[in-house]
GROMACS .gro file of C-alpha atoms in nm:
model
  511
    1MET     CA    1  -5.830   3.137  -6.249
    2GLN     CA    2  -6.094   2.881  -6.339
    3ALA     CA    3  -6.055   2.599  -6.089
    4GLU     CA    4  -6.239   2.268  -6.059
    5GLU     CA    5  -6.125   2.233  -5.697
    6GLU     CA    6  -6.035   2.478  -5.423
    7VAL     CA    7  -5.837   2.412  -5.107
    8ASP     CA    8  -5.627   2.611  -4.865
    9VAL     CA    9  -5.311   2.403  -4.905
   10LEU     CA   10  -5.203   2.181  -5.191
   11VAL     CA   11  -4.929   1.930  -5.107
   12VAL     CA   12  -4.741   1.774  -5.400
   13GLY     CA   13  -4.585   1.447  -5.285
   14SER     CA   14  -4.666   1.193  -5.016
   15GLY     CA   15  -4.345   1.103  -4.832
   16GLY     CA   16  -4.225   1.338  -4.560
   17ALA     CA   17  -4.464   1.586  -4.722
   18LEU     CA   18  -4.741   1.419  -4.522
   19ALA     CA   19  -4.611   1.606  -4.217
   20GLY     CA   20  -4.720   1.926  -4.392
   21ALA     CA   21  -5.054   1.778  -4.491
   22TYR     CA   22  -5.109   1.662  -4.133
   23THR     CA   23  -5.018   2.005  -3.995
   24ALA     CA   24  -5.262   2.176  -4.234
   25ALA     CA   25  -5.545   1.937  -4.151
   26ARG     CA   26  -5.486   1.962  -3.777
   27GLU     CA   27  -5.484   2.341  -3.794
   28GLY     CA   28  -5.823   2.339  -3.965
   29LEU     CA   29  -5.714   2.409  -4.323
   30ARG     CA   30  -5.857   2.236  -4.627
   31VAL     CA   31  -5.569   2.033  -4.765
   32ALA     CA   32  -5.529   1.810  -5.068
   33VAL     CA   33  -5.236   1.574  -5.127
   34ILE     CA   34  -5.155   1.474  -5.483
   35GLU     CA   35  -4.932   1.173  -5.552
   36ALA     CA   36  -4.821   1.103  -5.909
   37THR     CA   37  -4.809   0.725  -5.868
   38ASP     CA   38  -5.054   0.462  -5.749
   39LYS     CA   39  -4.909   0.442  -5.394
   40PHE     CA   40  -4.843   0.687  -5.112
   41GLY     CA   41  -4.506   0.713  -4.942
   42GLY     CA   42  -4.237   0.814  -5.192
   43THR     CA   43  -3.877   0.725  -5.113
   44THR     CA   44  -3.956   0.747  -4.740
   45ALA     CA   45  -4.169   0.433  -4.762
   46TYR     CA   46  -3.863   0.243  -4.889
   47SER     CA   47  -3.644   0.347  -4.596
   48GLY     CA   48  -3.556   0.055  -4.374
   49GLY     CA   49  -3.515   0.280  -4.072
   50GLY     CA   50  -3.737   0.579  -4.146
   51GLY     CA   51  -3.502   0.766  -3.918
   52MET     CA   52  -3.474   1.135  -3.839
   53TRP     CA   53  -3.173   1.325  -3.704
   54PHE     CA   54  -3.326   1.571  -3.456
   55PRO     CA   55  -3.105   1.649  -3.155
   56CYS     CA   56  -3.263   1.677  -2.809
   57ASN     CA   57  -3.615   1.588  -2.923
   58PRO     CA   58  -3.874   1.444  -2.681
   59ALA     CA   59  -3.810   1.080  -2.776
   60LEU     CA   60  -3.440   1.125  -2.701
   61ARG     CA   61  -3.509   1.308  -2.376
   62ARG     CA   62  -3.731   1.018  -2.265
   63ALA     CA   63  -3.436   0.789  -2.331
   64GLY     CA   64  -3.214   1.000  -2.107
   65THR     CA   65  -2.989   1.181  -2.356
   66ASP     CA   66  -2.740   1.433  -2.220
   67ASP     CA   67  -2.685   1.593  -2.561
   68THR     CA   68  -2.713   1.969  -2.610
   69ILE     CA   69  -2.823   2.183  -2.901
   70ASP     CA   70  -2.496   2.375  -2.878
   71ASP     CA   71  -2.296   2.055  -2.933
   72ALA     CA   72  -2.523   1.953  -3.220
   73LEU     CA   73  -2.486   2.296  -3.383
   74ARG     CA   74  -2.109   2.285  -3.348
   75TYR     CA   75  -2.102   1.946  -3.518
   76TYR     CA   76  -2.348   2.036  -3.795
   77HIS     CA   77  -2.177   2.365  -3.878
   78GLU     CA   78  -1.836   2.199  -3.895
   79VAL     CA   79  -1.959   1.921  -4.124
   80VAL     CA   80  -2.173   2.130  -4.360
   81GLY     CA   81  -1.951   2.438  -4.358
   82ASP     CA   82  -2.068   2.743  -4.551
   83ARG     CA   83  -2.214   2.548  -4.843
   84THR     CA   84  -2.566   2.632  -4.725
   85PRO     CA   85  -2.692   2.937  -4.532
   86ARG     CA   86  -2.608   2.924  -4.162
   87GLU     CA   87  -2.962   3.028  -4.067
   88LEU     CA   88  -3.102   2.731  -4.262
   89GLN     CA   89  -2.868   2.493  -4.079
   90ASP     CA   90  -2.964   2.646  -3.746
   91THR     CA   91  -3.333   2.601  -3.823
   92TYR     CA   92  -3.287   2.234  -3.898
   93VAL     CA   93  -3.087   2.163  -3.583
   94ARG     CA   94  -3.299   2.376  -3.348
   95ARG     CA   95  -3.651   2.310  -3.475
   96GLY     CA   96  -3.644   1.932  -3.512
   97SER     CA   97  -3.737   1.890  -3.148
   98ASP     CA   98  -4.038   2.120  -3.197
   99VAL     CA   99  -4.185   1.917  -3.480
  100ILE     CA  100  -4.152   1.590  -3.286
  101GLU     CA  101  -4.322   1.748  -2.985
  102TYR     CA  102  -4.601   1.870  -3.213
  103LEU     CA  103  -4.647   1.531  -3.379
  104GLU     CA  104  -4.630   1.326  -3.061
  105SER     CA  105  -4.921   1.516  -2.911
  106ASP     CA  106  -5.125   1.297  -3.148
  107PRO     CA  107  -5.159   0.936  -3.023
  108ASP     CA  108  -5.121   0.805  -3.380
  109LEU     CA  109  -4.769   0.951  -3.408
  110SER     CA  110  -4.490   0.825  -3.185
  111PHE     CA  111  -4.113   0.781  -3.204
  112ASP     CA  112  -3.833   0.598  -3.026
  113MET     CA  113  -3.459   0.648  -3.000
  114TYR     CA  114  -3.263   0.421  -3.233
  115PRO     CA  115  -2.891   0.469  -3.164
  116TRP     CA  116  -2.702   0.548  -3.485
  117PRO     CA  117  -2.360   0.721  -3.475
  118ASP     CA  118  -2.301   1.053  -3.646
  119TYR     CA  119  -2.130   1.008  -3.983
  120PHE     CA  120  -1.824   1.226  -3.913
  121GLY     CA  121  -1.705   1.080  -3.586
  122LYS     CA  122  -1.386   1.283  -3.557
  123VAL     CA  123  -1.555   1.622  -3.594
  124PRO     CA  124  -1.598   1.823  -3.271
  125GLY     CA  125  -1.946   1.779  -3.130
  126ALA     CA  126  -2.007   1.441  -3.298
  127ARG     CA  127  -2.226   1.204  -3.105
  128LEU     CA  128  -2.074   0.856  -3.119
  129ASP     CA  129  -2.344   0.684  -2.915
  130GLY     CA  130  -2.617   0.761  -3.169
  131GLN     CA  131  -2.828   0.979  -2.939
  132ARG     CA  132  -2.950   1.213  -3.214
  133HIS     CA  133  -3.144   0.958  -3.414
  134ILE     CA  134  -3.505   0.841  -3.381
  135THR     CA  135  -3.736   0.611  -3.574
  136PRO     CA  136  -4.115   0.580  -3.582
  137THR     CA  137  -4.269   0.327  -3.347
  138PRO     CA  138  -4.369   0.009  -3.540
  139LEU     CA  139  -4.733  -0.010  -3.646
  140PRO     CA  140  -4.946  -0.322  -3.703
  141ALA     CA  141  -5.045  -0.306  -4.070
  142ASP     CA  142  -5.407  -0.400  -4.002
  143GLU     CA  143  -5.455  -0.070  -3.816
  144LEU     CA  144  -5.457   0.102  -4.155
  145GLY     CA  145  -5.767  -0.080  -4.274
  146GLU     CA  146  -5.839  -0.004  -4.641
  147LEU     CA  147  -5.544   0.236  -4.652
  148ARG     CA  148  -5.306  -0.061  -4.626
  149ASN     CA  149  -5.314  -0.121  -5.000
  150THR     CA  150  -5.234   0.243  -5.077
  151LEU     CA  151  -4.896   0.232  -4.900
  152ARG     CA  152  -4.589   0.199  -5.121
  153GLY     CA  153  -4.344  -0.086  -5.080
  154PRO     CA  154  -4.151  -0.217  -4.906
  155LEU     CA  155  -3.869  -0.264  -5.158
  156ASP     CA  156  -3.885  -0.644  -5.155
  157THR     CA  157  -4.255  -0.626  -5.237
  158ASP     CA  158  -4.211  -0.385  -5.525
  159ARG     CA  159  -3.897  -0.542  -5.674
  160LEU     CA  160  -3.920  -0.908  -5.579
  161GLY     CA  161  -4.292  -0.964  -5.527
  162ALA     CA  162  -4.253  -1.049  -5.157
  163PRO     CA  163  -4.570  -1.058  -4.942
  164LEU     CA  164  -4.667  -0.742  -4.759
  165PRO     CA  165  -4.549  -0.743  -4.395
  166ASP     CA  166  -4.793  -0.763  -4.107
  167LEU     CA  167  -4.589  -0.517  -3.901
  168LEU     CA  168  -4.482  -0.182  -4.045
  169ILE     CA  169  -4.138  -0.059  -3.942
  170GLY     CA  170  -3.906   0.220  -4.052
  171GLY     CA  171  -4.034   0.438  -4.335
  172GLN     CA  172  -4.335   0.211  -4.375
  173ALA     CA  173  -4.436   0.287  -4.016
  174LEU     CA  174  -4.383   0.662  -4.061
  175ILE     CA  175  -4.601   0.685  -4.371
  176GLY     CA  176  -4.854   0.443  -4.223
  177ARG     CA  177  -4.886   0.654  -3.910
  178PHE     CA  178  -4.935   0.972  -4.112
  179LEU     CA  179  -5.199   0.805  -4.328
  180LYS     CA  180  -5.380   0.680  -4.020
  181ALA     CA  181  -5.371   1.022  -3.855
  182LEU     CA  182  -5.483   1.204  -4.171
  183SER     CA  183  -5.777   0.967  -4.216
  184ARG     CA  184  -5.939   1.122  -3.908
  185PHE     CA  185  -5.967   1.466  -4.070
  186PRO     CA  186  -6.259   1.534  -4.305
  187ASN     CA  187  -6.078   1.844  -4.434
  188ALA     CA  188  -5.792   1.631  -4.579
  189ALA     CA  189  -5.820   1.476  -4.927
  190MET     CA  190  -5.568   1.226  -5.066
  191HIS     CA  191  -5.533   1.166  -5.441
  192LEU     CA  192  -5.330   0.896  -5.614
  193ASN     CA  193  -5.240   0.892  -5.984
  194SER     CA  194  -5.241   1.272  -5.981
  195ALA     CA  195  -4.935   1.429  -6.141
  196LEU     CA  196  -4.838   1.795  -6.122
  197THR     CA  197  -4.824   1.952  -6.468
  198GLU     CA  198  -4.768   2.321  -6.397
  199LEU     CA  199  -4.809   2.588  -6.133
  200VAL     CA  200  -5.061   2.868  -6.174
  201VAL     CA  201  -4.943   3.223  -6.105
  202GLU     CA  202  -5.152   3.535  -6.053
  203ASP     CA  203  -4.999   3.876  -5.983
  204GLY     CA  204  -4.663   3.716  -5.905
  205SER     CA  205  -4.801   3.466  -5.654
  206VAL     CA  206  -4.852   3.094  -5.694
  207VAL     CA  207  -5.224   3.033  -5.644
  208GLY     CA  208  -5.265   2.674  -5.755
  209ALA     CA  209  -5.163   2.401  -5.995
  210VAL     CA  210  -5.273   2.206  -6.297
  211VAL     CA  211  -5.290   1.833  -6.228
  212ASP     CA  212  -5.326   1.534  -6.460
  213ARG     CA  213  -5.543   1.250  -6.329
  214GLY     CA  214  -5.527   0.988  -6.597
  215ASP     CA  215  -5.708   1.130  -6.897
  216THR     CA  216  -5.844   1.423  -6.698
  217ARG     CA  217  -5.671   1.756  -6.640
  218ARG     CA  218  -5.787   1.960  -6.341
  219THR     CA  219  -5.693   2.296  -6.198
  220ILE     CA  220  -5.674   2.318  -5.819
  221ARG     CA  221  -5.674   2.653  -5.646
  222ALA     CA  222  -5.470   2.678  -5.324
  223ASP     CA  223  -5.566   2.987  -5.127
  224LYS     CA  224  -5.275   2.974  -4.883
  225GLY     CA  225  -5.002   2.793  -5.067
  226VAL     CA  226  -4.857   2.503  -5.263
  227LEU     CA  227  -4.599   2.278  -5.097
  228LEU     CA  228  -4.369   2.089  -5.335
  229ALA     CA  229  -4.219   1.784  -5.164
  230ALA     CA  230  -4.233   1.527  -5.441
  231GLY     CA  231  -3.885   1.379  -5.401
  232GLY     CA  232  -3.592   1.428  -5.632
  233PHE     CA  233  -3.537   1.367  -6.002
  234GLU     CA  234  -3.326   1.054  -5.962
  235GLN     CA  235  -3.546   0.846  -6.194
  236ASN     CA  236  -3.514   1.099  -6.478
  237GLN     CA  237  -3.194   1.008  -6.666
  238ALA     CA  238  -3.222   1.311  -6.893
  239MET     CA  239  -3.226   1.546  -6.592
  240ARG     CA  240  -2.940   1.356  -6.430
  241ASP     CA  241  -2.739   1.405  -6.747
  242GLU     CA  242  -2.835   1.771  -6.776
  243TYR     CA  243  -2.719   1.853  -6.424
  244GLY     CA  244  -2.425   1.612  -6.412
  245VAL     CA  245  -2.547   1.376  -6.140
  246PRO     CA  246  -2.316   1.071  -6.124
  247GLY     CA  247  -2.469   0.726  -6.140
  248ALA     CA  248  -2.765   0.600  -6.336
  249ALA     CA  249  -3.141   0.615  -6.290
  250ARG     CA  250  -3.163   0.234  -6.295
  251ASP     CA  251  -2.951   0.218  -5.978
  252THR     CA  252  -3.138   0.468  -5.762
  253MET     CA  253  -3.347   0.365  -5.464
  254GLY     CA  254  -3.607   0.631  -5.540
  255PRO     CA  255  -3.949   0.518  -5.669
  256CYS     CA  256  -4.053   0.540  -6.032
  257GLY     CA  257  -4.247   0.865  -5.989
  258ASN     CA  258  -3.944   1.072  -5.889
  259LEU     CA  259  -3.899   1.242  -6.225
  260GLY     CA  260  -3.841   1.602  -6.120
  261LYS     CA  261  -4.176   1.740  -6.236
  262ALA     CA  262  -4.206   1.956  -5.925
  263HIS     CA  263  -3.857   2.094  -5.986
  264THR     CA  264  -3.941   2.179  -6.346
  265ALA     CA  265  -4.273   2.342  -6.259
  266ALA     CA  266  -4.105   2.566  -6.002
  267ILE     CA  267  -3.815   2.657  -6.232
  268ASP     CA  268  -4.071   2.761  -6.492
  269VAL     CA  269  -4.214   3.022  -6.253
  270GLY     CA  270  -3.876   3.167  -6.160
  271ALA     CA  271  -3.747   2.949  -5.875
  272ASP     CA  272  -3.376   2.937  -5.807
  273THR     CA  273  -3.199   2.603  -5.757
  274ASP     CA  274  -2.888   2.474  -5.588
  275LEU     CA  275  -2.693   2.148  -5.549
  276MET     CA  276  -2.844   2.007  -5.865
  277ASP     CA  277  -2.545   1.778  -5.929
  278GLN     CA  278  -2.575   1.617  -5.586
  279ALA     CA  279  -2.735   1.300  -5.446
  280TRP     CA  280  -2.734   1.088  -5.130
  281TRP     CA  281  -2.489   0.824  -5.253
  282SER     CA  282  -2.394   0.475  -5.148
  283PRO     CA  283  -2.219   0.165  -5.280
  284GLY     CA  284  -2.464  -0.061  -5.456
  285MET     CA  285  -2.451  -0.439  -5.470
  286THR     CA  286  -2.543  -0.544  -5.823
  287HIS     CA  287  -2.838  -0.784  -5.851
  288PRO     CA  288  -2.937  -1.020  -6.135
  289ASP     CA  289  -3.185  -0.764  -6.271
  290GLY     CA  290  -2.886  -0.543  -6.354
  291ARG     CA  291  -2.960  -0.284  -6.085
  292SER     CA  292  -2.710  -0.188  -5.816
  293ALA     CA  293  -2.894  -0.135  -5.486
  294PHE     CA  294  -2.785   0.051  -5.171
  295ALA     CA  295  -2.594  -0.185  -4.943
  296LEU     CA  296  -2.420  -0.154  -4.607
  297TRP     CA  297  -2.312  -0.358  -4.303
  298PHE     CA  298  -2.012  -0.540  -4.446
  299THR     CA  299  -1.879  -0.810  -4.212
  300GLY     CA  300  -1.584  -0.891  -4.435
  301GLY     CA  301  -1.426  -0.832  -4.771
  302ILE     CA  302  -1.246  -0.545  -4.940
  303PHE     CA  303  -1.326  -0.335  -5.248
  304VAL     CA  304  -1.069  -0.340  -5.529
  305ASN     CA  305  -1.031  -0.167  -5.863
  306GLN     CA  306  -0.908  -0.304  -6.195
  307LEU     CA  307  -0.550  -0.292  -6.070
  308GLY     CA  308  -0.647  -0.524  -5.787
  309ARG     CA  309  -0.591  -0.246  -5.534
  310ARG     CA  310  -0.805  -0.117  -5.249
  311PHE     CA  311  -0.917   0.241  -5.295
  312VAL     CA  312  -1.148   0.317  -5.003
  313ASN     CA  313  -1.244   0.249  -4.640
  314GLU     CA  314  -1.511  -0.018  -4.694
  315SER     CA  315  -1.675   0.045  -4.355
  316ALA     CA  316  -1.718   0.422  -4.393
  317PRO     CA  317  -2.067   0.579  -4.378
  318TYR     CA  318  -2.239   0.505  -4.707
  319ASP     CA  319  -2.255   0.859  -4.849
  320ARG     CA  320  -1.890   0.922  -4.768
  321LEU     CA  321  -1.808   0.585  -4.920
  322GLY     CA  322  -2.016   0.661  -5.230
  323ARG     CA  323  -1.840   0.993  -5.278
  324GLU     CA  324  -1.500   0.824  -5.256
  325ILE     CA  325  -1.611   0.576  -5.523
  326ILE     CA  326  -1.722   0.862  -5.749
  327ALA     CA  327  -1.391   1.043  -5.692
  328ALA     CA  328  -1.203   0.726  -5.786
  329LEU     CA  329  -1.413   0.692  -6.101
  330ASP     CA  330  -1.315   1.045  -6.199
  331SER     CA  331  -0.946   1.042  -6.112
  332ASP     CA  332  -0.811   0.691  -6.064
  333GLY     CA  333  -0.953   0.516  -6.367
  334LEU     CA  334  -1.186   0.301  -6.158
  335ALA     CA  335  -1.439   0.125  -6.381
  336LEU     CA  336  -1.777  -0.025  -6.301
  337PRO     CA  337  -1.833  -0.279  -6.176
  338PHE     CA  338  -1.575  -0.280  -5.902
  339TRP     CA  339  -1.539  -0.592  -5.690
  340MET     CA  340  -1.577  -0.701  -5.331
  341ILE     CA  341  -1.315  -0.968  -5.263
  342TYR     CA  342  -1.380  -1.206  -4.970
  343ASP     CA  343  -1.294  -1.554  -4.856
  344ASP     CA  344  -1.503  -1.860  -4.770
  345ARG     CA  345  -1.549  -1.805  -4.396
  346GLU     CA  346  -1.916  -1.715  -4.457
  347GLY     CA  347  -1.950  -1.919  -4.776
  348THR     CA  348  -2.028  -1.805  -5.127
  349VAL     CA  349  -2.275  -1.532  -5.035
  350PRO     CA  350  -2.109  -1.189  -4.991
  351PRO     CA  351  -2.066  -1.070  -4.630
  352VAL     CA  352  -2.329  -0.797  -4.673
  353LYS     CA  353  -2.593  -0.798  -4.402
  354ALA     CA  354  -2.809  -0.507  -4.518
  355THR     CA  355  -2.873  -0.524  -4.892
  356ASN     CA  356  -3.205  -0.331  -4.873
  357VAL     CA  357  -3.319  -0.539  -5.172
  358SER     CA  358  -3.287  -0.898  -5.057
  359MET     CA  359  -3.049  -1.136  -5.227
  360VAL     CA  360  -3.200  -1.407  -5.446
  361GLU     CA  361  -3.059  -1.749  -5.535
  362THR     CA  362  -2.680  -1.771  -5.565
  363SER     CA  363  -2.710  -1.936  -5.907
  364LYS     CA  364  -2.878  -1.625  -6.050
  365TYR     CA  365  -2.583  -1.406  -5.952
  366GLU     CA  366  -2.338  -1.659  -6.089
  367ASP     CA  367  -2.530  -1.697  -6.416
  368ALA     CA  368  -2.533  -1.316  -6.454
  369GLY     CA  369  -2.155  -1.300  -6.407
  370LEU     CA  370  -2.190  -1.105  -6.083
  371TRP     CA  371  -2.044  -1.355  -5.835
  372HIS     CA  372  -1.729  -1.558  -5.899
  373THR     CA  373  -1.535  -1.823  -5.708
  374ALA     CA  374  -1.180  -1.954  -5.753
  375ASP     CA  375  -0.933  -2.166  -5.559
  376SER     CA  376  -0.665  -1.897  -5.571
  377LEU     CA  377  -0.651  -1.519  -5.585
  378GLU     CA  378  -0.458  -1.539  -5.912
  379GLU     CA  379  -0.732  -1.748  -6.072
  380LEU     CA  380  -1.000  -1.515  -5.935
  381ALA     CA  381  -0.820  -1.210  -6.075
  382GLU     CA  382  -0.796  -1.372  -6.418
  383THR     CA  383  -1.170  -1.443  -6.415
  384LEU     CA  384  -1.246  -1.082  -6.321
  385GLY     CA  385  -1.004  -0.932  -6.570
  386ILE     CA  386  -0.806  -0.747  -6.305
  387ASP     CA  387  -0.435  -0.743  -6.226
  388ALA     CA  388  -0.343  -1.067  -6.047
  389ALA     CA  389  -0.016  -0.946  -5.895
  390GLY     CA  390  -0.191  -0.636  -5.767
  391LEU     CA  391  -0.468  -0.838  -5.604
  392VAL     CA  392  -0.229  -1.084  -5.438
  393ALA     CA  393  -0.018  -0.799  -5.301
  394THR     CA  394  -0.325  -0.608  -5.183
  395VAL     CA  395  -0.468  -0.905  -4.993
  396ALA     CA  396  -0.131  -0.982  -4.835
  397ARG     CA  397  -0.093  -0.622  -4.718
  398TYR     CA  398  -0.450  -0.614  -4.592
  399ASN     CA  399  -0.410  -0.937  -4.395
  400LYS     CA  400  -0.096  -0.795  -4.232
  401MET     CA  401  -0.289  -0.481  -4.129
  402VAL     CA  402  -0.570  -0.697  -3.990
  403ALA     CA  403  -0.315  -0.880  -3.776
  404ASP     CA  404  -0.168  -0.548  -3.661
  405GLY     CA  405  -0.516  -0.407  -3.592
  406VAL     CA  406  -0.463  -0.084  -3.789
  407ASP     CA  407  -0.560   0.010  -4.144
  408ASN     CA  408  -0.269   0.234  -4.239
  409ASP     CA  409  -0.407   0.287  -4.589
  410PHE     CA  410  -0.767   0.402  -4.543
  411GLY     CA  411  -0.838   0.407  -4.169
  412ARG     CA  412  -1.098   0.130  -4.165
  413GLY     CA  413  -1.224   0.107  -3.809
  414ASP     CA  414  -1.097   0.448  -3.699
  415GLU     CA  415  -1.446   0.597  -3.643
  416ALA     CA  416  -1.746   0.486  -3.441
  417TYR     CA  417  -1.964   0.427  -3.746
  418ASP     CA  418  -1.703   0.189  -3.890
  419ARG     CA  419  -1.752  -0.032  -3.584
  420ALA     CA  420  -2.130   0.005  -3.555
  421PHE     CA  421  -2.196  -0.335  -3.711
  422SER     CA  422  -1.920  -0.528  -3.534
  423GLY     CA  423  -2.013  -0.470  -3.173
  424GLY     CA  424  -1.744  -0.206  -3.135
  425ASP     CA  425  -1.471  -0.442  -3.253
  426SER     CA  426  -1.254  -0.385  -3.558
  427PRO     CA  427  -1.449  -0.437  -3.883
  428MET     CA  428  -1.137  -0.579  -4.050
  429THR     CA  429  -1.147  -0.952  -4.128
  430PRO     CA  430  -0.864  -1.143  -4.295
  431ILE     CA  431  -0.901  -1.290  -4.642
  432ASP     CA  432  -0.719  -1.621  -4.604
  433GLU     CA  433  -0.968  -1.908  -4.621
  434PRO     CA  434  -0.999  -2.043  -4.978
  435PRO     CA  435  -1.183  -2.067  -5.203
  436TYR     CA  436  -1.195  -1.695  -5.276
  437HIS     CA  437  -1.496  -1.504  -5.397
  438ALA     CA  438  -1.585  -1.179  -5.574
  439ALA     CA  439  -1.913  -0.988  -5.597
  440ALA     CA  440  -1.989  -0.703  -5.836
  441PHE     CA  441  -2.072  -0.356  -5.703
  442GLY     CA  442  -2.176  -0.026  -5.858
  443ILE     CA  443  -2.280   0.318  -5.737
  444SER     CA  444  -2.632   0.368  -5.601
  445ASP     CA  445  -2.815   0.660  -5.445
  446LEU     CA  446  -3.106   0.729  -5.211
  447GLY     CA  447  -3.226   1.010  -5.435
  448THR     CA  448  -3.100   1.342  -5.567
  449LYS     CA  449  -3.062   1.625  -5.314
  450GLY     CA  450  -3.049   1.926  -5.545
  451GLY     CA  451  -3.358   2.136  -5.566
  452LEU     CA  452  -3.531   2.465  -5.501
  453ARG     CA  453  -3.356   2.722  -5.289
  454THR     CA  454  -3.565   2.819  -4.987
  455ASP     CA  455  -3.563   3.033  -4.677
  456THR     CA  456  -3.594   2.900  -4.322
  457ALA     CA  457  -3.971   2.851  -4.356
  458GLY     CA  458  -3.940   2.649  -4.676
  459ALA     CA  459  -4.057   2.938  -4.894
  460VAL     CA  460  -3.910   2.911  -5.244
  461LEU     CA  461  -3.676   3.189  -5.353
  462THR     CA  462  -3.605   3.356  -5.687
  463HIS     CA  463  -3.255   3.404  -5.829
  464GLU     CA  464  -3.254   3.745  -5.658
  465GLY     CA  465  -3.336   3.590  -5.321
  466ASN     CA  466  -3.696   3.707  -5.303
  467ARG     CA  467  -3.983   3.484  -5.199
  468ILE     CA  468  -4.221   3.346  -5.459
  469ASN     CA  469  -4.542   3.408  -5.269
  470GLY     CA  470  -4.747   3.096  -5.213
  471LEU     CA  471  -4.475   2.846  -5.310
  472TYR     CA  472  -4.287   2.623  -5.067
  473ALA     CA  473  -4.057   2.321  -5.091
  474ALA     CA  474  -3.925   2.047  -4.864
  475GLY     CA  475  -3.749   1.713  -4.881
  476ASN     CA  476  -3.555   1.626  -5.194
  477THR     CA  477  -3.746   1.886  -5.394
  478MET     CA  478  -3.571   2.145  -5.176
  479ALA     CA  479  -3.197   2.209  -5.205
  480ALA     CA  480  -3.061   2.005  -4.914
  481VAL     CA  481  -2.985   2.196  -4.597
  482SER     CA  482  -2.684   1.967  -4.545
  483GLY     CA  483  -2.522   2.078  -4.872
  484THR     CA  484  -2.274   1.829  -5.013
  485THR     CA  485  -2.256   1.626  -4.691
  486TYR     CA  486  -2.463   1.369  -4.501
  487PRO     CA  487  -2.409   1.455  -4.132
  488GLY     CA  488  -2.608   1.170  -3.982
  489GLY     CA  489  -2.868   0.904  -4.046
  490GLY     CA  490  -3.213   1.056  -4.088
  491ASN     CA  491  -3.111   1.389  -4.241
  492PRO     CA  492  -3.314   1.343  -4.564
  493ILE     CA  493  -3.639   1.233  -4.399
  494GLY     CA  494  -3.587   1.474  -4.112
  495ALA     CA  495  -3.555   1.773  -4.346
  496SER     CA  496  -3.863   1.663  -4.539
  497VAL     CA  497  -4.077   1.632  -4.226
  498LEU     CA  498  -3.951   1.952  -4.062
  499PHE     CA  499  -3.968   2.190  -4.357
  500SER     CA  500  -4.306   2.054  -4.469
  501HIS     CA  501  -4.434   2.132  -4.120
  502LEU     CA  502  -4.271   2.477  -4.108
  503ALA     CA  503  -4.403   2.564  -4.454
  504VAL     CA  504  -4.763   2.514  -4.347
  505LEU     CA  505  -4.708   2.710  -4.026
  506ASP     CA  506  -4.576   2.993  -4.242
  507MET     CA  507  -4.881   2.974  -4.468
  508LEU     CA  508  -5.098   3.015  -4.161
  509ALA     CA  509  -4.902   3.318  -4.048
  510CYS     CA  510  -4.863   3.494  -4.382
  511ARG     CA  511  -5.183   3.456  -4.578
   0.00000   0.00000   0.00000
């Protein structure tokens, strides 16, 4: 192998993958991070919370949690089932605390409990008080110095041109803290605009990669291993179509560089894959640019289909809600867009408190045909092209259930998460104050979750279940440990951070 560069560890991706880069640098290895775009952070940098679901970790213990690993395992196993290997699930639940303890021994890396209920509140072992969820401690942006301008996002900056914030929170804080910590290590190199082209194999082992840096192609040798944690392939419509991923690339929350190149490179050297038709889904409020963006925290309104009928619990956890929308698209003739129907108690603007991409002027939504107002439900239905009698009957039935305090149709308010944004009260609000309004919604996602099949150390496996020596995966490049479910807030980032860390520890032990 003729290589222009040589390192111990090559990390492809710069979201949760930075946990692996940090581990390598701290353990004295020469590490290089390559990021295909002009900013570090990947999808993680867009996360409003930057949360991680790691039961019984040090940040939670400081906050006084009485949770147990046994309870967390019981919950996780029940939710995920046998869709992924039990030993992989156990590793995620048991080892999350270890990685937080490791990271927090560095003063640049710290975390706090942020209560967020588990997403399947009726499953045995569920934690309804949110004591399995942590977020990074906020970080003043000026502490990054020159690195500040290399950090991706936030979403409002990238999509709407909003000014960069002075205080980094959520995913911004997590990536910012990793960048700050990595900047202390002379054995860590960070490269932007460096896209993986192919992996290099010698004697059955992955020993490096070919990387495009603009007009220059370079070969990098990695003596201990290559870690692929470059996100999913959500921005690659051709790959979505090939693997049958519902939704459209334009509506994903993943950044532009998430094209699946790491997936393809690994498949080319014999890697097995799983869950390739899956994503982390959510309802998406449609914006004037034509993109439907992840939205949650609905303080009113109902979702209806073209028959004017409700078809889902509007307050359910976003991935569960997204999957119900997809199921309705497949079986009930639901068409996009579907509509949120609400009254005038909060005015024209939809009762959506977390749009992730901020709303712009009302007139732009109205001019785009995305928001409508009418004095009666019949008139509103005619404008939307949906069944008027169906809508009137649906709203009447819903208002009766609101008065009774029970959603007999879809169980809205039956679980802790449903009530997380209403102070524990019922999330059901009547629709009885004209004029009436409608807002267009589609299906969005936080990224694909299908990827390379791995063992408990993140080592990539062949179709026969054997390790590909020197090749590891984490995050959305790895087939999700949670299978077809989303057990709790912070699972995607948590898996990326943990398995990136474990991969490098395995490199140290094996080679």
